[in-house]
CSV table of C-alpha atoms in Angstrom, one decimal:
chain,number,residue,atom,x,y,z
A,1,MET,CA,84.3,97.4,82.9
A,2,THR,CA,87.2,99.1,81.2
A,3,LYS,CA,90.8,99.3,82.6
A,4,ARG,CA,90.3,103.2,82.8
A,5,THR,CA,86.9,102.8,85.0
A,6,LEU,CA,88.7,99.9,87.2
A,7,MET,CA,91.3,102.8,88.0
A,8,LEU,CA,88.8,105.3,88.5
A,9,VAL,CA,86.9,103.4,91.2
A,10,SER,CA,89.9,102.4,92.5
A,11,PHE,CA,91.0,105.9,93.0
A,12,LEU,CA,87.5,107.3,94.1
A,13,SER,CA,87.2,104.0,97.0
A,14,PHE,CA,90.6,105.5,98.6
A,15,LEU,CA,89.5,108.8,98.6
A,16,ALA,CA,86.0,108.2,100.4
A,17,ARG,CA,87.6,106.4,103.1
A,18,ALA,CA,87.0,108.2,106.2
A,19,GLU,CA,89.7,109.4,108.1
A,20,ALA,CA,91.4,107.5,111.0
A,21,PRO,CA,93.0,108.1,114.3
A,22,LEU,CA,96.6,106.3,114.9
A,23,GLU,CA,97.7,105.1,118.0
A,24,GLN,CA,101.2,105.6,119.0
A,25,LEU,CA,104.0,103.5,116.8
A,26,ASN,CA,107.0,101.7,118.5
A,27,LEU,CA,108.9,102.5,115.1
A,28,HIS,CA,112.9,101.7,115.0
A,29,THR,CA,114.3,104.2,112.4
A,30,GLU,CA,117.8,104.2,113.1
A,31,GLN,CA,118.4,101.2,111.1
A,32,VAL,CA,116.1,100.9,107.8
A,33,THR,CA,115.9,98.6,104.7
A,34,ILE,CA,115.2,100.3,101.2
A,35,SER,CA,114.0,99.0,98.2
A,36,GLY,CA,113.4,100.7,94.7
A,37,LEU,CA,112.3,99.9,91.1
A,38,SER,CA,114.0,101.8,88.1
A,39,SER,CA,114.2,105.4,88.9
A,40,GLY,CA,113.4,104.2,92.4
A,41,ALA,CA,116.0,101.7,92.4
A,42,TYR,CA,118.6,104.9,91.2
A,43,MET,CA,117.1,106.6,93.9
A,44,ALA,CA,117.5,103.6,96.6
A,45,GLY,CA,121.1,103.4,96.0
A,46,GLN,CA,121.4,107.2,96.2
A,47,TYR,CA,119.8,107.0,99.7
A,48,HIS,CA,122.1,104.2,100.7
A,49,LEU,CA,125.3,105.9,99.6
A,50,ALA,CA,124.4,109.2,101.3
A,51,HIS,CA,123.0,107.3,104.6
A,52,ALA,CA,124.7,103.9,104.8
A,53,GLU,CA,124.9,104.3,108.2
A,54,HIS,CA,121.2,104.3,109.0
A,55,VAL,CA,120.7,101.4,106.2
A,56,SER,CA,121.1,97.6,107.3
A,57,GLY,CA,119.9,96.3,103.4
A,58,VAL,CA,119.3,98.0,100.1
A,59,ALA,CA,117.6,96.2,97.2
A,60,MET,CA,117.7,97.5,93.5
A,61,LEU,CA,115.3,95.9,90.9
A,62,ALA,CA,116.0,97.3,86.9
A,63,GLY,CA,118.5,99.9,88.0
A,64,GLY,CA,122.1,100.8,87.4
A,65,PRO,CA,125.2,102.2,89.1
A,66,TYR,CA,125.4,105.4,91.6
A,67,TYR,CA,125.8,108.5,89.7
A,68,CYS,CA,125.4,107.1,86.4
A,69,ALA,CA,123.7,110.0,84.9
A,70,GLN,CA,126.5,112.3,86.7
A,71,GLY,CA,123.8,115.2,86.7
A,72,ASN,CA,123.2,114.9,82.8
A,73,LEU,CA,119.9,114.5,81.2
A,74,GLY,CA,121.4,113.0,78.0
A,75,GLN,CA,123.9,110.5,79.7
A,76,ALA,CA,120.7,109.5,81.8
A,77,MET,CA,118.9,108.7,78.7
A,78,ALA,CA,121.6,106.7,76.6
A,79,ALA,CA,124.4,105.1,79.1
A,80,CYS,CA,122.3,104.4,82.0
A,81,LEU,CA,119.3,103.0,80.2
A,82,HIS,CA,119.8,100.5,77.2
A,83,LYS,CA,122.2,102.5,74.9
A,84,GLU,CA,125.2,99.9,75.1
A,85,ASP,CA,127.5,102.1,72.8
A,86,ALA,CA,127.4,105.0,75.4
A,87,PRO,CA,130.1,104.4,77.9
A,88,ILE,CA,129.5,103.9,82.0
A,89,GLN,CA,132.3,105.8,83.3
A,90,LEU,CA,132.8,103.9,86.5
A,91,ASP,CA,136.4,105.6,87.0
A,92,ALA,CA,135.0,108.9,86.9
A,93,ILE,CA,132.0,107.8,89.0
A,94,ASN,CA,134.3,106.8,91.6
A,95,ARG,CA,136.7,109.8,92.0
A,96,THR,CA,133.1,111.8,92.4
A,97,ILE,CA,132.1,109.6,95.1
A,98,GLU,CA,135.5,109.8,96.9
A,99,ASP,CA,135.0,113.4,96.6
A,100,TYR,CA,131.8,113.9,98.1
A,101,GLN,CA,133.1,111.5,100.9
A,102,SER,CA,135.7,113.6,101.9
A,103,ARG,CA,133.2,116.4,102.4
A,104,GLY,CA,130.9,114.5,104.1
A,105,LEU,CA,128.0,114.4,102.1
A,106,LEU,CA,128.1,110.6,101.2
A,107,ALA,CA,128.6,107.8,104.1
A,108,SER,CA,131.9,106.2,104.5
A,109,ASP,CA,133.0,103.0,103.3
A,110,SER,CA,132.9,101.4,106.4
A,111,ALA,CA,129.3,102.2,106.6
A,112,ILE,CA,128.4,101.1,102.9
A,113,LYS,CA,130.1,97.7,103.9
A,114,ASP,CA,127.8,97.3,107.1
A,115,SER,CA,124.8,96.7,104.8
A,116,LYS,CA,123.3,94.0,102.8
A,117,VAL,CA,122.4,94.1,98.7
A,118,TRP,CA,120.3,92.7,96.6
A,119,ILE,CA,120.2,93.4,92.7
A,120,PHE,CA,117.5,92.3,90.2
A,121,HIS,CA,117.6,92.3,86.3
A,122,GLY,CA,115.3,90.7,83.9
A,123,ASP,CA,116.5,90.1,80.5
A,124,ASN,CA,113.6,90.9,78.9
A,125,ASP,CA,114.0,94.3,80.2
A,126,GLU,CA,114.1,96.7,77.0
A,127,THR,CA,114.2,99.9,79.4
A,128,VAL,CA,117.3,99.4,81.5
A,129,GLY,CA,119.9,97.2,79.8
A,130,ARG,CA,121.8,94.2,81.3
A,131,HIS,CA,124.9,95.8,80.8
A,132,VAL,CA,123.7,98.9,83.1
A,133,ALA,CA,123.0,96.3,85.8
A,134,GLU,CA,126.3,94.6,85.4
A,135,HIS,CA,127.9,98.0,86.0
A,136,LEU,CA,125.9,98.2,89.3
A,137,VAL,CA,126.9,95.1,90.3
A,138,ARG,CA,130.6,95.8,89.9
A,139,GLN,CA,130.2,99.4,91.8
A,140,TYR,CA,129.2,97.4,94.8
A,141,GLN,CA,131.6,94.7,94.2
A,142,GLN,CA,134.4,97.1,95.1
A,143,TRP,CA,132.6,97.8,98.8
A,144,PHE,CA,131.1,94.4,99.6
A,145,LYS,CA,132.4,90.4,100.0
A,146,GLN,CA,130.2,87.9,97.8
A,147,ASP,CA,128.2,87.0,101.0
A,148,ASN,CA,126.9,90.2,101.4
A,149,MET,CA,125.6,90.4,97.8
A,150,THR,CA,122.8,88.7,96.3
A,151,VAL,CA,122.4,89.0,92.3
A,152,ILE,CA,119.6,87.9,90.1
A,153,PHE,CA,119.6,88.1,86.6
A,154,ASP,CA,116.1,86.6,85.6
A,155,ASP,CA,115.7,85.4,82.3
A,156,GLU,CA,112.0,85.9,81.8
A,157,ALA,CA,111.1,89.1,83.5
A,158,SER,CA,110.8,92.4,81.9
A,159,HIS,CA,111.1,95.8,83.0
A,160,HIS,CA,109.1,95.7,86.2
A,161,PHE,CA,108.3,94.5,89.5
A,162,PRO,CA,108.2,90.9,89.9
A,163,THR,CA,105.2,88.7,91.9
A,164,VAL,CA,103.8,85.5,91.6
A,165,SER,CA,101.0,85.9,90.0
A,166,GLU,CA,99.8,89.8,90.3
A,167,GLY,CA,100.1,92.0,86.9
A,168,HIS,CA,100.7,91.9,83.3
A,169,ALA,CA,102.8,88.6,81.6
A,170,CYS,CA,105.9,88.2,83.1
A,171,ASP,CA,108.3,89.0,79.2
A,172,ILE,CA,106.4,92.8,78.8
A,173,SER,CA,106.4,96.1,80.3
A,174,VAL,CA,103.6,97.9,80.8
A,175,SER,CA,101.7,99.9,83.1
A,176,PRO,CA,101.3,99.7,86.0
A,177,PHE,CA,104.8,97.8,85.5
A,178,ILE,CA,103.9,94.4,87.8
A,179,GLY,CA,104.5,91.3,86.2
A,180,ALA,CA,103.4,87.9,87.1
A,181,CYS,CA,106.4,85.8,87.1
A,182,GLN,CA,105.8,83.3,89.8
A,183,PHE,CA,108.8,84.9,91.7
A,184,ASP,CA,108.2,86.6,95.0
A,185,ALA,CA,110.6,89.4,94.7
A,186,ALA,CA,109.2,91.3,97.5
A,187,GLY,CA,110.0,88.1,100.0
A,188,ALA,CA,113.0,87.6,98.4
A,189,LEU,CA,114.5,91.3,98.7
A,190,LEU,CA,113.2,91.6,102.3
A,191,ASN,CA,114.6,88.1,103.3
A,192,ALA,CA,118.1,89.2,101.8
A,193,THR,CA,118.2,92.8,103.4
A,194,ALA,CA,116.2,92.2,106.6
A,195,GLY,CA,117.1,88.7,107.8
A,196,GLN,CA,115.5,85.6,107.6
A,197,LEU,CA,111.6,86.2,108.0
A,198,ASN,CA,108.4,84.4,108.9
A,199,ALA,CA,106.5,83.7,105.8
A,200,PRO,CA,103.5,86.2,104.6
A,201,SER,CA,100.2,86.7,105.6
A,202,THR,CA,97.8,85.2,103.0
A,203,SER,CA,96.2,88.5,102.8
A,204,GLU,CA,96.6,92.0,104.0
A,205,GLN,CA,95.9,92.4,107.9
A,206,GLY,CA,97.1,96.0,108.2
A,207,LYS,CA,96.0,99.3,106.5
A,208,VAL,CA,97.3,101.6,104.4
A,209,TYR,CA,97.5,105.3,105.6
A,210,SER,CA,98.1,108.6,104.1
A,211,ILE,CA,100.8,110.9,105.2
A,212,LYS,CA,101.4,114.4,104.3
A,213,GLN,CA,105.1,114.6,102.6
A,214,HIS,CA,105.4,118.2,102.8
A,215,LYS,CA,105.0,118.6,106.7
A,216,LEU,CA,107.1,115.4,107.6
A,217,GLY,CA,109.6,116.1,104.9
A,218,GLY,CA,109.9,119.9,105.6
A,219,ASP,CA,111.1,122.3,103.1
A,220,SER,CA,113.3,119.9,101.0
A,221,ALA,CA,109.8,117.9,100.2
A,222,LYS,CA,108.4,120.5,97.4
A,223,SER,CA,109.6,118.2,94.9
A,224,ILE,CA,107.9,115.2,95.9
A,225,ALA,CA,104.0,114.8,95.9
A,226,LYS,CA,102.2,116.2,98.8
A,227,ASN,CA,100.6,112.8,100.0
A,228,GLY,CA,102.9,109.4,100.5
A,229,TYR,CA,101.8,106.3,101.9
A,230,VAL,CA,102.5,103.8,104.4
A,231,TYR,CA,101.6,100.2,105.3
A,232,ILE,CA,100.7,99.8,109.1
A,233,PRO,CA,100.2,96.2,110.2
A,234,ASP,CA,97.7,95.7,113.1
A,235,VAL,CA,100.3,95.0,115.4
A,236,CYS,CA,102.6,97.8,115.5
A,237,LEU,CA,99.4,100.0,116.3
A,238,ASP,CA,99.1,98.0,119.0
A,239,GLY,CA,102.6,99.3,120.6
A,240,GLU,CA,104.9,96.4,119.4
A,241,PRO,CA,108.0,97.1,118.2
A,242,CYS,CA,108.4,97.5,114.5
A,243,SER,CA,111.1,98.1,111.7
A,244,LEU,CA,110.7,100.1,108.6
A,245,HIS,CA,111.3,99.4,105.2
A,246,VAL,CA,111.2,102.2,102.7
A,247,SER,CA,110.0,101.5,98.9
A,248,PHE,CA,110.5,103.7,96.0
A,249,HIS,CA,108.3,103.0,93.1
A,250,GLY,CA,109.7,103.9,89.5
A,251,CYS,CA,108.6,106.5,86.7
A,252,LYS,CA,104.7,106.1,85.8
A,253,GLN,CA,104.0,104.3,89.3
A,254,ASN,CA,103.1,107.0,91.5
A,255,ALA,CA,99.5,107.0,93.0
A,256,LYS,CA,99.0,109.9,90.5
A,257,THR,CA,99.3,107.7,87.5
A,258,ILE,CA,98.4,103.8,88.8
A,259,GLY,CA,96.2,104.4,91.8
A,260,MET,CA,97.2,102.0,94.7
A,261,GLN,CA,98.1,99.4,92.6
A,262,TYR,CA,102.0,99.6,93.4
A,263,ILE,CA,101.4,99.9,96.9
A,264,GLU,CA,99.2,96.9,97.2
A,265,ASP,CA,100.0,94.3,94.3
A,266,THR,CA,104.1,93.9,95.0
A,267,GLY,CA,103.4,91.7,97.8
A,268,LEU,CA,105.5,93.7,100.4
A,269,ASN,CA,102.9,94.3,102.7
A,270,ARG,CA,101.8,90.7,103.3
A,271,TRP,CA,105.6,89.9,104.1
A,272,ALA,CA,105.2,93.2,106.6
A,273,ASP,CA,102.1,91.4,108.5
A,274,THR,CA,104.3,88.8,109.7
A,275,ASN,CA,107.3,90.4,110.5
A,276,ARG,CA,106.7,93.6,112.4
A,277,MET,CA,107.6,95.7,109.6
A,278,VAL,CA,106.2,99.1,108.5
A,279,VAL,CA,106.3,100.1,104.9
A,280,LEU,CA,106.8,103.4,103.3
A,281,TYR,CA,105.7,104.5,100.1
A,282,PRO,CA,106.9,107.9,99.1
A,283,GLN,CA,105.5,109.3,96.3
A,284,THR,CA,106.9,112.0,93.6
A,285,LYS,CA,104.8,114.3,91.5
A,286,ASN,CA,104.3,114.5,87.6
A,287,SER,CA,105.6,118.1,86.5
A,288,LEU,CA,105.3,119.7,82.8
A,289,ALA,CA,107.1,123.0,84.5
A,290,LEU,CA,110.4,123.6,86.2
A,291,PRO,CA,111.5,121.2,87.7
A,292,PHE,CA,110.6,118.8,84.6
A,293,ASN,CA,109.6,115.3,85.8
A,294,PRO,CA,106.3,114.7,83.2
A,295,TYR,CA,106.8,110.9,84.5
A,296,GLY,CA,106.8,110.8,88.2
A,297,CYS,CA,110.3,109.9,88.2
A,298,TRP,CA,112.4,109.9,91.5
A,299,ASP,CA,115.5,112.4,90.5
A,300,TRP,CA,118.6,110.2,89.5
A,301,TRP,CA,119.7,112.8,86.7
A,302,GLY,CA,119.4,116.2,88.7
A,303,TYR,CA,116.4,118.0,87.4
A,304,THR,CA,115.9,119.5,91.3
A,305,ASP,CA,119.5,120.6,92.0
A,306,TYR,CA,123.1,119.7,91.5
A,307,GLN,CA,123.4,118.1,94.7
A,308,TYR,CA,120.3,115.8,94.2
A,309,ALA,CA,122.5,112.4,94.7
A,310,THR,CA,124.0,113.5,98.0
A,311,ARG,CA,122.9,114.1,101.6
A,312,GLU,CA,122.1,117.6,100.4
A,313,GLY,CA,120.1,116.6,97.7
A,314,GLN,CA,116.2,118.3,98.2
A,315,GLN,CA,114.8,114.4,97.7
A,316,ILE,CA,117.4,112.5,99.6
A,317,LYS,CA,116.5,115.3,102.6
A,318,ALA,CA,113.3,115.1,102.2
A,319,ILE,CA,113.0,111.2,102.8
A,320,HIS,CA,115.7,111.1,105.4
A,321,THR,CA,113.7,113.6,107.5
A,322,MET,CA,110.5,112.1,106.8
A,323,ILE,CA,112.0,108.6,108.1
A,324,GLN,CA,113.0,110.3,111.3
A,325,ALA,CA,109.3,111.7,112.0
A,326,LEU,CA,107.8,108.5,111.2
A,327,GLY,CA,109.1,107.2,114.9
A,328,ALA,CA,106.9,110.1,116.3
A,329,LEU,CA,104.1,109.7,114.0
A,330,GLY,CA,101.4,108.8,116.7
A,331,LYS,CA,102.2,112.1,117.9
A,332,SER,CA,101.6,113.6,114.8
A,333,SER,CA,98.1,114.9,112.9
A,334,ALA,CA,100.0,114.4,109.9
A,335,MET,CA,98.4,111.3,108.8
A,336,SER,CA,94.7,110.3,107.7
A,337,GLN,CA,93.8,106.7,106.4
A,338,ARG,CA,94.2,107.0,102.2
A,339,SER,CA,93.4,110.9,102.2
A,340,VAL,CA,94.7,112.8,99.5
A,341,ASP,CA,94.5,116.5,99.0
């Protein structure tokens, strides 16, 4: 069976799932943990600085500093990826951060300092250079003491989400951008951002459900996909209090492109099973028209609007609204098990 056939079978299998009613979730959304890969790492950083008072921990894999692109696609494609001779202007970025904070568009320094931070970069990453990740570390060092940060520069990993055994070879970067590296990045980032956790389940015990992002995210959700996904352990459906982790996929990793592979193969769900944790997997949409986003990236250079990296940015507002809505998800009809419009 070819790879394309396997992806089609996977896609059809979750299209065919019957709708399932949901019981009331007792979900704590005042403090969440977040993570992201590549464009998802940039998005995680943006959301963190925008709403740090509601973020207890943030993990960024294969990403760079907040506002690296400074609203410019050319800057994003050069300085913020792998072009070492293009400067990343941290001083100018810091002035922008201070301006945004003074206008209430970002969280205060004191709120940012209260979070835990985990940063990962693979030395075989030919998409985002090591120097870009080093700028991210330097940027966060201005807020954090060393014991609040975990920084891993891995000499084997490429541009992907590292796992113990799922995915392609560790030293290459190909779709679905999940690498078998003998390293459980999901467990490492969750333990660093959410505290010491119970060991993961050996197989997923909960279920993945579809959520209506345009309904839960409001008018600001127009630039993202109609559907997102959420993994809910069985214990959370029984009314036990549960926390929320938000995982942002990278470019070319939304469900429209790779099916459920990012959602099911990173290992986050098995950790969620044993630690009363719901995992939200928001989804972008691919677009060849305006806004131009052919690879389904999160907006980290300004394709939606000039306020993209602030509380007023469309995608950040949509995600924040969705997170708040998830606390009352059991009262909503916005969710059906793996259904796709």
